[in-house]
PDB file of C-alpha atoms in Angstrom:
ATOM      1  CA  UNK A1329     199.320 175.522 145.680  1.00 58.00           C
ATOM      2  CA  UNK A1330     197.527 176.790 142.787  1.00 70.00           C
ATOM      3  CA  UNK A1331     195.124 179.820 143.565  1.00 81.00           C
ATOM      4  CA  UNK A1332     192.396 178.040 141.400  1.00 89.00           C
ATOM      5  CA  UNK A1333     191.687 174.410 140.949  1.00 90.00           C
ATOM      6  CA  UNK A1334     188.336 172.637 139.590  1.00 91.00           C
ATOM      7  CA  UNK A1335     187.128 169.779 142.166  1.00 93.00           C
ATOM      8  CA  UNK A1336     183.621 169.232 140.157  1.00 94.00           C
ATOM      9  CA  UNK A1337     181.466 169.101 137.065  1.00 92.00           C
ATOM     10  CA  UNK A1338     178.362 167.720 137.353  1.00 94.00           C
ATOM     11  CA  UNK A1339     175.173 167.766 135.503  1.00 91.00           C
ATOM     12  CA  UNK A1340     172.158 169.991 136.368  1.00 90.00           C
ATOM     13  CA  UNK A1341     168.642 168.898 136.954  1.00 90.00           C
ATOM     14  CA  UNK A1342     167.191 171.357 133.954  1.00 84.00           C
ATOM     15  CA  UNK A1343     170.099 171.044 131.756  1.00 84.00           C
ATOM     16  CA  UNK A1344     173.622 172.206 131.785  1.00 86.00           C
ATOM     17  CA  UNK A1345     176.704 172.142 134.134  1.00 90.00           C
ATOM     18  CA  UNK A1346     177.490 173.072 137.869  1.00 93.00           C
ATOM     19  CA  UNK A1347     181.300 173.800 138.432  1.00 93.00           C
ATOM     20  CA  UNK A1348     182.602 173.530 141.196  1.00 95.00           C
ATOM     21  CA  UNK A1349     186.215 175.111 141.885  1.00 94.00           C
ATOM     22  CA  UNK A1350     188.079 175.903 145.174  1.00 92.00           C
ATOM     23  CA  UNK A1351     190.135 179.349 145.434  1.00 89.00           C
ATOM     24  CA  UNK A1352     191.890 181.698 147.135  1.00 88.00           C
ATOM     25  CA  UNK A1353     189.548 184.553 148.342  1.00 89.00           C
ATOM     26  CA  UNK A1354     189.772 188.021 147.399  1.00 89.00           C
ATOM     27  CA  UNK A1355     191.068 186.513 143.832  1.00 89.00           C
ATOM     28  CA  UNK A1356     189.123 186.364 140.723  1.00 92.00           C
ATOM     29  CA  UNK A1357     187.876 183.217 139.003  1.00 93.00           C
ATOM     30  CA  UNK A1358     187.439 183.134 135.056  1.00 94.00           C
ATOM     31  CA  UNK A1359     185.861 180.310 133.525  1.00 93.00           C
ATOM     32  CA  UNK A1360     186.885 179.971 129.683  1.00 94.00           C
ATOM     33  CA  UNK A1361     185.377 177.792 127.366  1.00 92.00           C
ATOM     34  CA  UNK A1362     187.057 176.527 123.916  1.00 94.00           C
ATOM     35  CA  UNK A1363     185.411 173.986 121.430  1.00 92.00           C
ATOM     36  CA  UNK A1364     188.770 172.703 120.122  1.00 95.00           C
ATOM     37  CA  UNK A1365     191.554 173.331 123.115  1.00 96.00           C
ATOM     38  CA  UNK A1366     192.965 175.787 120.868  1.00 97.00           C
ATOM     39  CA  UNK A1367     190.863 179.473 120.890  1.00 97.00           C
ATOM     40  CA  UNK A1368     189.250 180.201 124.416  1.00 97.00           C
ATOM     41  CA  UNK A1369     187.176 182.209 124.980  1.00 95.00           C
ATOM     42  CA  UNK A1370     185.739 183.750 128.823  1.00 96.00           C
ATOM     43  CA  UNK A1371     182.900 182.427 130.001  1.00 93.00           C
ATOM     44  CA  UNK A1372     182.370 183.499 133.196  1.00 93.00           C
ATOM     45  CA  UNK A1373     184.446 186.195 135.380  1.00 95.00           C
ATOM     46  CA  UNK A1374     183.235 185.779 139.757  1.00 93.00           C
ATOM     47  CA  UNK A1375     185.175 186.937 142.946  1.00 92.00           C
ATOM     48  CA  UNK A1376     185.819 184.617 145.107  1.00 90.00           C
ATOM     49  CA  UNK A1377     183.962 185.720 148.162  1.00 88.00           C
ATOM     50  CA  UNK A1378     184.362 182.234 149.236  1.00 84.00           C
ATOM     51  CA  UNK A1379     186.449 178.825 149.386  1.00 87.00           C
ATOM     52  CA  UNK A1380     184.293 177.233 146.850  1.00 91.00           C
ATOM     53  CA  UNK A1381     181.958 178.476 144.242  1.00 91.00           C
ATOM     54  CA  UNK A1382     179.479 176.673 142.504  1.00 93.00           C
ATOM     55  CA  UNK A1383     179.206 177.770 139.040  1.00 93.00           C
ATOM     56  CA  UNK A1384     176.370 177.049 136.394  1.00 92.00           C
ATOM     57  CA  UNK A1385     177.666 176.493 133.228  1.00 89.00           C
ATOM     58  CA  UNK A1386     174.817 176.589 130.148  1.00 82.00           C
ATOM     59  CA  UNK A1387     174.553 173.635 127.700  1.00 77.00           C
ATOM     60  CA  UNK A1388     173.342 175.313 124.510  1.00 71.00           C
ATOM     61  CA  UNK A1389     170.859 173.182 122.553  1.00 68.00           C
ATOM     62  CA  UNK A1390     172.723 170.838 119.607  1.00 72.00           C
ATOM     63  CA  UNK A1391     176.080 172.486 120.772  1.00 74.00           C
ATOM     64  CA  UNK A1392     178.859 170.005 120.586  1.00 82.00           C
ATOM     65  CA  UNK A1393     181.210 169.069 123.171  1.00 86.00           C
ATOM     66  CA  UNK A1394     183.110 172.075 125.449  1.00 87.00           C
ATOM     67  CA  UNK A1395     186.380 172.377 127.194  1.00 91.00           C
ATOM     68  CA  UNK A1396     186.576 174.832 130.232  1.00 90.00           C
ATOM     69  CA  UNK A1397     189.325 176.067 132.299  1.00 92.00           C
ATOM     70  CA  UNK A1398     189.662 177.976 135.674  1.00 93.00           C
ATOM     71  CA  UNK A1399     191.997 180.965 135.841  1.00 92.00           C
ATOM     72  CA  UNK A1400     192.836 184.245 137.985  1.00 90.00           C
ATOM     73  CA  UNK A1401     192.752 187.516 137.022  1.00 82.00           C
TER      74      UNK A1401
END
């Protein structure tokens, strides 16, 4: 089984993204972000202190669309 895998994305009230990814604790979840699928860049870097973390993810104003992936350390 994969020590990271994304089970939600869903919209925030205020703007935005919560994601929501299972994991293994005591590993550590990093969130990249790429515009074209190509260059990624890390978005995020969390322990996971728990099964599942619920992660905002911010929606910059006039940004276009974003591609994210889950990873360990």
């Amino acid at each position: 089984a994969p020590a990271l895998a994304i089970v939600g994305l869903d919209p925030m009230p205020a703007g935005g993204w919560e994601l929501t990814v299972v994991g293994l604790q005591g590993t550590t979840c990093l969130v990249d972000e790429s515009v074209d699928l190509v260059s990624w860049s890390t978005l995020l870097s969390v322990p996971v202190n728990a099964s599942t973390l619920a992660l905002p993810l911010p929606s910059p104003a006039g940004a276009g669309p974003r591609f994210y992936r889950v990873r360990t350390e």
